[in-house]
Short mmCIF file of C-alpha atoms in Angstrom, two decimals:
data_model
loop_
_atom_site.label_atom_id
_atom_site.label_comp_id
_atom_site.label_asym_id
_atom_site.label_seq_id
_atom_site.Cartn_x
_atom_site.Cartn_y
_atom_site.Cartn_z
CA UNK L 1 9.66 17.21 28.21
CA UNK L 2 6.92 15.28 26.67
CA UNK L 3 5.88 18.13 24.36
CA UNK L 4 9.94 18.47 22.75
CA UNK L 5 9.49 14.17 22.74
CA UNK L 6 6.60 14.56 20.49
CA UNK L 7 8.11 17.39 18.53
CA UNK L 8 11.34 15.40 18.02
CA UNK L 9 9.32 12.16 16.94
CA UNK L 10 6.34 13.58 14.91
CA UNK L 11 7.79 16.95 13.66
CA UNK L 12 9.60 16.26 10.37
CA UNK L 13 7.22 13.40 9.17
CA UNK L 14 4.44 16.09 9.83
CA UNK L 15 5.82 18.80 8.31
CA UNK L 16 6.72 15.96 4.86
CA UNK L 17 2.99 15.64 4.82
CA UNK L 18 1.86 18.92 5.10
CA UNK L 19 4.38 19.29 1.97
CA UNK L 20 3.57 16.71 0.02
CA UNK L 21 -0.42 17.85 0.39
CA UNK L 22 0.36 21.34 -0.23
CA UNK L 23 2.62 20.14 -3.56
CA UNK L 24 -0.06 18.09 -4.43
CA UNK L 25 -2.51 21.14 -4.42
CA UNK L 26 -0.80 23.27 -5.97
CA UNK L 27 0.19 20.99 -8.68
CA UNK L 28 -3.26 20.32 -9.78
CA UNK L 29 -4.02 23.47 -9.52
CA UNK L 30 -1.58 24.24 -11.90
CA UNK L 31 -2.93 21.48 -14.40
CA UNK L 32 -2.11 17.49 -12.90
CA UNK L 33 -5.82 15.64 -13.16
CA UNK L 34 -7.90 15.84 -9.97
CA UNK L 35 -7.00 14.31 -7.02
CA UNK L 36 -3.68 13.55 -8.90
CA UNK L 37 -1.11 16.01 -7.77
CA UNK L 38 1.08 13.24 -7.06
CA UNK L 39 0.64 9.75 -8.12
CA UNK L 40 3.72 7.41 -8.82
CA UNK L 41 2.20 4.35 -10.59
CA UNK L 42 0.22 6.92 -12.60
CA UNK L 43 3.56 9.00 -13.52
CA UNK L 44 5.61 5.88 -13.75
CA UNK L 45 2.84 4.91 -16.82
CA UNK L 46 3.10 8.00 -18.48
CA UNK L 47 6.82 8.23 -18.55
CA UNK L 48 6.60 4.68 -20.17
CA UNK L 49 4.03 6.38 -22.52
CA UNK L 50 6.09 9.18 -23.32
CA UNK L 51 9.19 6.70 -23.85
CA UNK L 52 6.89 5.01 -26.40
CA UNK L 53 7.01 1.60 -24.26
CA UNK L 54 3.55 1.53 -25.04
CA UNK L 55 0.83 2.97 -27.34
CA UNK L 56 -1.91 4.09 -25.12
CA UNK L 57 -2.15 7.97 -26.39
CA UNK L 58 -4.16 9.47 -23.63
CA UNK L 59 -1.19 8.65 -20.66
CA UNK L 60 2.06 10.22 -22.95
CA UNK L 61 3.92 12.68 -20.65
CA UNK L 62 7.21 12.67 -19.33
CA UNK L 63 6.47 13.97 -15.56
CA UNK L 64 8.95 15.83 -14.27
CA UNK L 65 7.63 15.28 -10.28
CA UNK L 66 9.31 12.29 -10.63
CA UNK L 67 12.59 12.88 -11.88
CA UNK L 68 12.13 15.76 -8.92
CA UNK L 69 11.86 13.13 -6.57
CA UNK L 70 14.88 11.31 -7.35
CA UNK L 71 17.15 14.23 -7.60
CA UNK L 72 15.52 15.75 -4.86
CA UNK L 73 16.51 12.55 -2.73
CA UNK L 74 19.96 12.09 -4.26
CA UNK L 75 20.55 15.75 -3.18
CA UNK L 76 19.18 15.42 0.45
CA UNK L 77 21.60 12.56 0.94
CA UNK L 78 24.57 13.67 -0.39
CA UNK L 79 23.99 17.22 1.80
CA UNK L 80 23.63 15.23 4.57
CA UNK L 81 26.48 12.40 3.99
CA UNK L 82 23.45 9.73 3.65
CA UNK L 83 24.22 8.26 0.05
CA UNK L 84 25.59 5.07 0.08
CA UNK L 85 25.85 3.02 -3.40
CA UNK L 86 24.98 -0.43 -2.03
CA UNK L 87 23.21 -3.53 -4.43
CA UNK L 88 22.93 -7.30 -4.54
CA UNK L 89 19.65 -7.81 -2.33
CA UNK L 90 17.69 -10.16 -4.89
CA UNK L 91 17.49 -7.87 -7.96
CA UNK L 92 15.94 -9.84 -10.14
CA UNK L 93 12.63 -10.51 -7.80
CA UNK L 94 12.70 -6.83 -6.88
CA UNK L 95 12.45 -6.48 -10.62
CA UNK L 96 9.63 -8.67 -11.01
CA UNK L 97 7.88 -7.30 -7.57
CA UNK L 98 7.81 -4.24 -8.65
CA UNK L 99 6.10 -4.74 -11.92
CA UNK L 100 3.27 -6.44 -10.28
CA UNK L 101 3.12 -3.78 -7.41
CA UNK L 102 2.47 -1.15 -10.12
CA UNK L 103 0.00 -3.46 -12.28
CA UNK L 104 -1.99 -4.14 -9.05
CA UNK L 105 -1.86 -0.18 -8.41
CA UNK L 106 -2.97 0.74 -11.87
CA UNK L 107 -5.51 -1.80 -11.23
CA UNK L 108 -6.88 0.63 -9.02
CA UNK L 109 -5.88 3.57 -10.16
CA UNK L 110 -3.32 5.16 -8.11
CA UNK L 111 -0.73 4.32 -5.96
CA UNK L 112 -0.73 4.19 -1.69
CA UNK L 113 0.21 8.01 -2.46
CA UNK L 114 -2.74 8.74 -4.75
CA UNK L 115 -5.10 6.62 -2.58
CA UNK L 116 -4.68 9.60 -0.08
CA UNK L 117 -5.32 12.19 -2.47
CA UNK L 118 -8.44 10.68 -3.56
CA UNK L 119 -9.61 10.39 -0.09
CA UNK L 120 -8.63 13.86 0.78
CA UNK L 121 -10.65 14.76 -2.00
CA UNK L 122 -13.75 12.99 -0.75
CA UNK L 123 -13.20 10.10 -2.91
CA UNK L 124 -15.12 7.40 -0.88
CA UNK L 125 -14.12 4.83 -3.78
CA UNK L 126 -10.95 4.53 -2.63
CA UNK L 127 -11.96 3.12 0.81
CA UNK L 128 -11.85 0.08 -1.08
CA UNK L 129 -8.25 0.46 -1.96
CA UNK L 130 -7.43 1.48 1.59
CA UNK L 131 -8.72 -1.95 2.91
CA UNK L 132 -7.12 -3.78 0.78
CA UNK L 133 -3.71 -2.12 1.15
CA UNK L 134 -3.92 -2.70 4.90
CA UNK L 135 -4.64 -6.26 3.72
CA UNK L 136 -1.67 -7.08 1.75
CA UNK L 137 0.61 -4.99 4.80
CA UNK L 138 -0.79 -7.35 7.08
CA UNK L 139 -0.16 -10.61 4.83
CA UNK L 140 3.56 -9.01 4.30
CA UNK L 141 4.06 -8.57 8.10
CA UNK L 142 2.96 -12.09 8.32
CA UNK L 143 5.61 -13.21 6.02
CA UNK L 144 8.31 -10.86 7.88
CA UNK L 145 7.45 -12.55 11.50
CA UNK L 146 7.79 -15.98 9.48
CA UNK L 147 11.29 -14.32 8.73
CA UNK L 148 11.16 -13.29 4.98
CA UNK L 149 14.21 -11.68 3.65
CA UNK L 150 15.40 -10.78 0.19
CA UNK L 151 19.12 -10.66 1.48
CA UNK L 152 21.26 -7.69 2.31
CA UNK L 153 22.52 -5.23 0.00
CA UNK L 154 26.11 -4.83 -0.59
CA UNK L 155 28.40 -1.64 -0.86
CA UNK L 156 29.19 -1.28 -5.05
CA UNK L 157 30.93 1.60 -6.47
CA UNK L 158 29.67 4.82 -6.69
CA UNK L 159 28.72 4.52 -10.34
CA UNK L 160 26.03 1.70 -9.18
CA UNK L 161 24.42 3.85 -6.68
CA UNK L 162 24.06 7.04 -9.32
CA UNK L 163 22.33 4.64 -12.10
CA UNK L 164 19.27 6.09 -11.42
CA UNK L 165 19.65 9.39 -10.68
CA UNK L 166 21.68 9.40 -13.77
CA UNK L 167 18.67 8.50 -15.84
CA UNK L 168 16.90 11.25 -14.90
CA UNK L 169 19.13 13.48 -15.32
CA UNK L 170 18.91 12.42 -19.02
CA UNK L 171 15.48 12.20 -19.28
CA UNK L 172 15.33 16.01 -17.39
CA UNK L 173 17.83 16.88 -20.65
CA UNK L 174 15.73 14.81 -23.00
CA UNK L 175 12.31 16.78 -22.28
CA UNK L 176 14.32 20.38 -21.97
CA UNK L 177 16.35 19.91 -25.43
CA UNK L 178 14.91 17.19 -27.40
CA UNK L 179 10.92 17.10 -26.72
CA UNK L 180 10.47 15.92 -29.82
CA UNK L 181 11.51 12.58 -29.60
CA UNK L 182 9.55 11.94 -26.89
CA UNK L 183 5.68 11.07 -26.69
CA UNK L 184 3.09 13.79 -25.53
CA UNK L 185 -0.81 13.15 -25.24
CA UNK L 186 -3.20 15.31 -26.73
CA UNK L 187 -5.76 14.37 -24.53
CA UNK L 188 -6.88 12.16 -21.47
CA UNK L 189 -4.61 12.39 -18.31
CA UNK L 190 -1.49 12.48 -19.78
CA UNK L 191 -2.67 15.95 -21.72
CA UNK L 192 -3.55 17.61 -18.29
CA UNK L 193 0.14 18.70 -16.39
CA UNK L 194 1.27 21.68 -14.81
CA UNK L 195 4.09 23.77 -16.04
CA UNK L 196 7.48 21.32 -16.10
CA UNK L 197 9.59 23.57 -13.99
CA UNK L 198 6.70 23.90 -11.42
CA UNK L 199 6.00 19.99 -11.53
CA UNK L 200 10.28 19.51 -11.48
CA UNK L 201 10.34 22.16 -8.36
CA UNK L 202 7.68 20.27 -6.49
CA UNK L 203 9.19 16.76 -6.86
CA UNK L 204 12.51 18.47 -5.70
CA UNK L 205 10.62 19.84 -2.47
CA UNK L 206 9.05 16.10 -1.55
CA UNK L 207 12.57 14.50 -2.30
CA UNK L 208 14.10 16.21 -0.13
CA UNK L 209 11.59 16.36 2.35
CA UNK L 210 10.48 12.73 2.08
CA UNK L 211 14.55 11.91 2.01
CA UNK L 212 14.74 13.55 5.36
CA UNK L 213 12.02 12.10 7.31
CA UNK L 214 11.80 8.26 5.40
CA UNK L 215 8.31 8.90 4.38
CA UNK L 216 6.76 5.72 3.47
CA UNK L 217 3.16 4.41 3.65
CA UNK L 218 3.50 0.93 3.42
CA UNK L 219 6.29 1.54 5.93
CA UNK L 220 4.15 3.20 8.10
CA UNK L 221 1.15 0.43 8.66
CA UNK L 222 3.89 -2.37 8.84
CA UNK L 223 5.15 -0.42 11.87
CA UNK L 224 1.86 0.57 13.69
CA UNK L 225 0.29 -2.82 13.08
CA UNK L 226 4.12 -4.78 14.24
CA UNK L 227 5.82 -2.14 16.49
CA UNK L 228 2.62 0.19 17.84
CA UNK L 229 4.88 2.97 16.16
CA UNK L 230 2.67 5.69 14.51
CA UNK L 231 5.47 7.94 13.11
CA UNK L 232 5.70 7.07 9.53
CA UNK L 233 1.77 6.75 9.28
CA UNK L 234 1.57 9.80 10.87
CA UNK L 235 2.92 11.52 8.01
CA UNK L 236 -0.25 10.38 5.57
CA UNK L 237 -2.52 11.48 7.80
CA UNK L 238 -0.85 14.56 7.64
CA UNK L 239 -1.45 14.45 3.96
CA UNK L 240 -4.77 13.19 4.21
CA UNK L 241 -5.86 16.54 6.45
CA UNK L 242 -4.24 18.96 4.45
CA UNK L 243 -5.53 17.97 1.10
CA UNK L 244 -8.85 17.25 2.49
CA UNK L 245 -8.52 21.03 3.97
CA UNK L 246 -7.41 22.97 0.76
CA UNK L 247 -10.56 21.27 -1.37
CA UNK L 248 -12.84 22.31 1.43
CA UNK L 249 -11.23 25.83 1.22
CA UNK L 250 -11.05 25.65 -2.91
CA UNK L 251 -14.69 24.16 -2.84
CA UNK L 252 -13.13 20.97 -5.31
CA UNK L 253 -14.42 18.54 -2.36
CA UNK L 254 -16.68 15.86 -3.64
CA UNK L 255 -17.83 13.38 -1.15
CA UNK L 256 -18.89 10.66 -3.16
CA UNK L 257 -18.44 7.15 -4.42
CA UNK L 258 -19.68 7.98 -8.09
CA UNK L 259 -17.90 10.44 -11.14
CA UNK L 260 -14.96 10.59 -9.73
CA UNK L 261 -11.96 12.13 -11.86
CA UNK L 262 -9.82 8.71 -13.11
CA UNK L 263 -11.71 6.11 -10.38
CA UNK L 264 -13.84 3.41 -10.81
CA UNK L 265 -16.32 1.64 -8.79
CA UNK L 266 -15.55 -1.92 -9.22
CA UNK L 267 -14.99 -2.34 -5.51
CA UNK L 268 -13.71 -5.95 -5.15
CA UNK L 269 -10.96 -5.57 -7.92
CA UNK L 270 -9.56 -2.43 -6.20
CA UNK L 271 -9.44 -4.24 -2.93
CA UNK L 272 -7.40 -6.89 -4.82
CA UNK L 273 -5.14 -4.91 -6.84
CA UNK L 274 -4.37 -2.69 -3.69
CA UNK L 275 -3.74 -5.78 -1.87
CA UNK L 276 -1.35 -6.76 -3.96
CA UNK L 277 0.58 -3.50 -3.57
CA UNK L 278 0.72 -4.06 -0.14
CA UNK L 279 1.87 -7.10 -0.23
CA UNK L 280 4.73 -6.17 -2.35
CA UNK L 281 5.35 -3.34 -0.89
CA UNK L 282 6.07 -4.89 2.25
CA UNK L 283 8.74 -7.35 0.32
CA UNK L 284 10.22 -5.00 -0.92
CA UNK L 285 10.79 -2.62 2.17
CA UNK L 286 8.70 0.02 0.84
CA UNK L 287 5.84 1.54 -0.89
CA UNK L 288 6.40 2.92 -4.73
CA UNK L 289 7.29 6.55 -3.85
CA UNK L 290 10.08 5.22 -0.42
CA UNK L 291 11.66 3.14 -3.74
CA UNK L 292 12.41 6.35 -5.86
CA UNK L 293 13.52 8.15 -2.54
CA UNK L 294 16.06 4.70 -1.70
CA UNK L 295 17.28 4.51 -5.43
CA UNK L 296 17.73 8.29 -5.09
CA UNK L 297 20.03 7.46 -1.96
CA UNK L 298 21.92 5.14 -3.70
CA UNK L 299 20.33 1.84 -3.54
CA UNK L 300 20.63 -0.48 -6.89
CA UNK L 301 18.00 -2.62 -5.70
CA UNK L 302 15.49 0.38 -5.83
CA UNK L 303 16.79 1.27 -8.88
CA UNK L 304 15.95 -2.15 -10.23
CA UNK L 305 12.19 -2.30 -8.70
CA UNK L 306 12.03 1.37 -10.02
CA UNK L 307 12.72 0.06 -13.60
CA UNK L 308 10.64 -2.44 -12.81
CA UNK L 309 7.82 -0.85 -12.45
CA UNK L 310 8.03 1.56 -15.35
CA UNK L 311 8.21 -1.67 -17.35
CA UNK L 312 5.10 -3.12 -15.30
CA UNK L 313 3.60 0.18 -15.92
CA UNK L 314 3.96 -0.09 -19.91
CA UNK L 315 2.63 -4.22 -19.90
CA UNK L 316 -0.67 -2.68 -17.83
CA UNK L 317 -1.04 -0.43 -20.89
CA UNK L 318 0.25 -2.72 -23.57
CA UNK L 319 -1.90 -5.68 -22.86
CA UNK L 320 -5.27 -4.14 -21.03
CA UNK L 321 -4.50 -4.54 -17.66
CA UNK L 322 -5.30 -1.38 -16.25
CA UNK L 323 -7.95 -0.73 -14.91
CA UNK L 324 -10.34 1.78 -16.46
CA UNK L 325 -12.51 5.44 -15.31
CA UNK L 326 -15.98 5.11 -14.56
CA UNK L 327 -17.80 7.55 -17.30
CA UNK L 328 -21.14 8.78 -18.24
CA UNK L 329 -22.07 8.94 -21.75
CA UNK L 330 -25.50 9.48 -23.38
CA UNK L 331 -26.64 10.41 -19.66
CA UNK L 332 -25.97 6.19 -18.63
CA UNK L 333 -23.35 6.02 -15.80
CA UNK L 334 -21.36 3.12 -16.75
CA UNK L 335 -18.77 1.55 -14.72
CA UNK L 336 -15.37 1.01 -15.59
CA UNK L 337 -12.83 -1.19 -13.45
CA UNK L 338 -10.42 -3.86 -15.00
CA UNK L 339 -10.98 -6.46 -17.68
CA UNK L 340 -10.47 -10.69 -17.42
CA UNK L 341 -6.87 -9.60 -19.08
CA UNK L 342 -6.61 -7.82 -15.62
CA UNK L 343 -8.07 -10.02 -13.38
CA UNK L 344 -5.54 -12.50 -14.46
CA UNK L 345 -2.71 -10.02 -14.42
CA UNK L 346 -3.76 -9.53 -10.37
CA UNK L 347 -4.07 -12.91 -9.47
CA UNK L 348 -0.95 -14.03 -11.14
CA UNK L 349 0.32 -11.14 -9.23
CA UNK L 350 -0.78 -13.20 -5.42
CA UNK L 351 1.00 -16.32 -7.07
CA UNK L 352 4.10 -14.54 -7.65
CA UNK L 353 4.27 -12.93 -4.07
CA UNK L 354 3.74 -15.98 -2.54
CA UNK L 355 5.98 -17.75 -4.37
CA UNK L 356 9.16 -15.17 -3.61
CA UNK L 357 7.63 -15.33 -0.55
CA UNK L 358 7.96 -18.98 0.35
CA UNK L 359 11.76 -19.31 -2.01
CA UNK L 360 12.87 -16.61 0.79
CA UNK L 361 12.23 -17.86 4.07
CA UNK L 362 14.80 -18.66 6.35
CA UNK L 363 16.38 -22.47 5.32
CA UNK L 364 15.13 -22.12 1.96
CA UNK L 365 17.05 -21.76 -1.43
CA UNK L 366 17.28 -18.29 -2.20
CA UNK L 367 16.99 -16.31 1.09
CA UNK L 368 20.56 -15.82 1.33
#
């Protein structure tokens, strides 16, 4: 009886990571930088790039995993009579949360998603974004015990609820008929991509898969650290151990801190800009990649953050925000990280949280 328990409670999250790792494998196998078989904030940029919302040339491509992920979801939900069009639940700070979730993620360089993947990859850089993710989750479950709400979400009309979904199927059409028009790097991360039907195919897979069993890291720390319920986070570790298993078995395991593909060793700014993330993520009821799978479900509001961060994405780029590779060059290892444009980006990030934060408490202005 207890073995069909855990089955029933673990199974499906399990199997979603052991999918997602495998995609993830596979897809940089088949071309996506290292350690970057998925990463949302990362794809989220380079769709801006390839939009021409801004003009950074090396991260230009429009990445088909995501519009897989959306579609994907909007499938699994519909199969399974799960899409509902709902909206309403404070769009316009969803908006503005998610563009500073994704600037403190590019901060770091990768989202909760790609943090996982570098770690499975030996990646020991990215402890410092783990820390400070768990950070920001446990300032966010602080501000959900205090009562924090952004309001419920309505039902809308269909139409609403496909917004999303509907973009992507354009964009899909844009890069399959009209390539031209769109952006494409010629080098730096946004050159290296697998095959667009392979990357489209694998987004479709962790849709539907992710749809099924609400996969969700930010989700999943909330609920260990508030309910001492391990399901959700059971599904990254199950991510974690197969990547970490396929680069042993490929030999593309690098335990290290230093010259790591698209990382950078300016600890306390990754801590920081992860923390953020967190943070956000938690006000917003999800991590970047459980807000395409929502919006793919029907949700406006995830729509919204979803634009939202695309257009964070393009300011990182457009104004230096980002946070830049470590690199060697003449034989001197020099470190890369995030300028003061940055720094300021990530700490008017704190002061925006806490601001939605405290406007969205119960008995005050806004939380209804």
């Amino acid at each position: 009886m207890k073995k069909n328990r855990l089955i029933r409670q673990y199974g499906l999250i399990v199997l979603t990571g052991v999918v997602v790792g495998v995609a993830a494998l596979v897809l940089t196998a088949a071309g996506n930088p290292k350690n970057m078989g998925f990463c949302i904030a990362c794809f989220e940029r380079d769709i801006a790039g390839a939009l021409g919302l801004h003009s950074a040339a090396k991260v230009q491509y429009l990445r088909p995993e995501i519009i897989g992920i959306v579609l994907g979801a909007a499938l699994s939900a519909l199969g399974f009579r799960e899409f509902r069009a709902r909206a309403g639940s404070s769009p316009a700070c969803r908006f503005l949360l998610g563009m500073f979730v994704i600037i403190g993620a590019l901060a770091f360089l990768g989202c909760p998603l790609r943090m996982v993947l570098r770690l499975g990859g030996g990646d020991l850089s990215a402890v410092a974004g783990l820390l400070g993710f768990l950070a920001g989750i446990l300032v966010g479950a602080a501000c959900l015990r205090k009562g924090f709400s952004l309001g419920r979400a309505y039902p809308v009309p269909a139409g609403e609820g496909w917004v999303l979904p509907g973009v992507m199927i354009g964009l899909l059409a844009l890069l399959a008929l009209a390539p031209g028009l769109l952006h494409f790097s010629e080098e730096g991360p946004g050159s290296m991509h697998a095959f667009w039907a392979v990357s489209l195919l694998a987004g479709l897979a962790v849709g539907v898969m992710a749809q099924r069993s609400r996969l969700c890291m930010a989700g999943g720390l909330r609920d260990a650290w508030m309910l001492h319920d391990f399901t959700l986070l059971s599904g990254f570790l199950a991510i974690w151990i197969t990547v970490t298993v396929g680069n042993l078995i490929q030999g593309s395991y690098h335990l290290s801190a230093l010259s790591q593909s698209i990382a950078h060793t300016q600890y306390l700014w990754s801590f920081l800009g992860m923390a953020l993330a967190g943070w956000g993520s938690i006000l917003l009821g999800g991590c970047p990649l459980r807000q395409l799978i929502l919006a793919g479900e029907g949700s406006g509001d995830s729509a919204v953050t979803v634009l939202g961060m695309i257009v964070g994405a393009a300011m990182a780029h457009n104004f230096g925000l980002a946070g830049n590779a470590d690199s060697v060059k003449d034989g001197v290892y020099i470190v890369g990280g995030i300028g003061p444009m940055g720094m300021a980006a990530v700490i008017l990030g704190f002061c925006v949280m806490l601001l939605v934060t405290l406007t969205h408490l119960p008995g005050k202005e806004g939380a209804r």
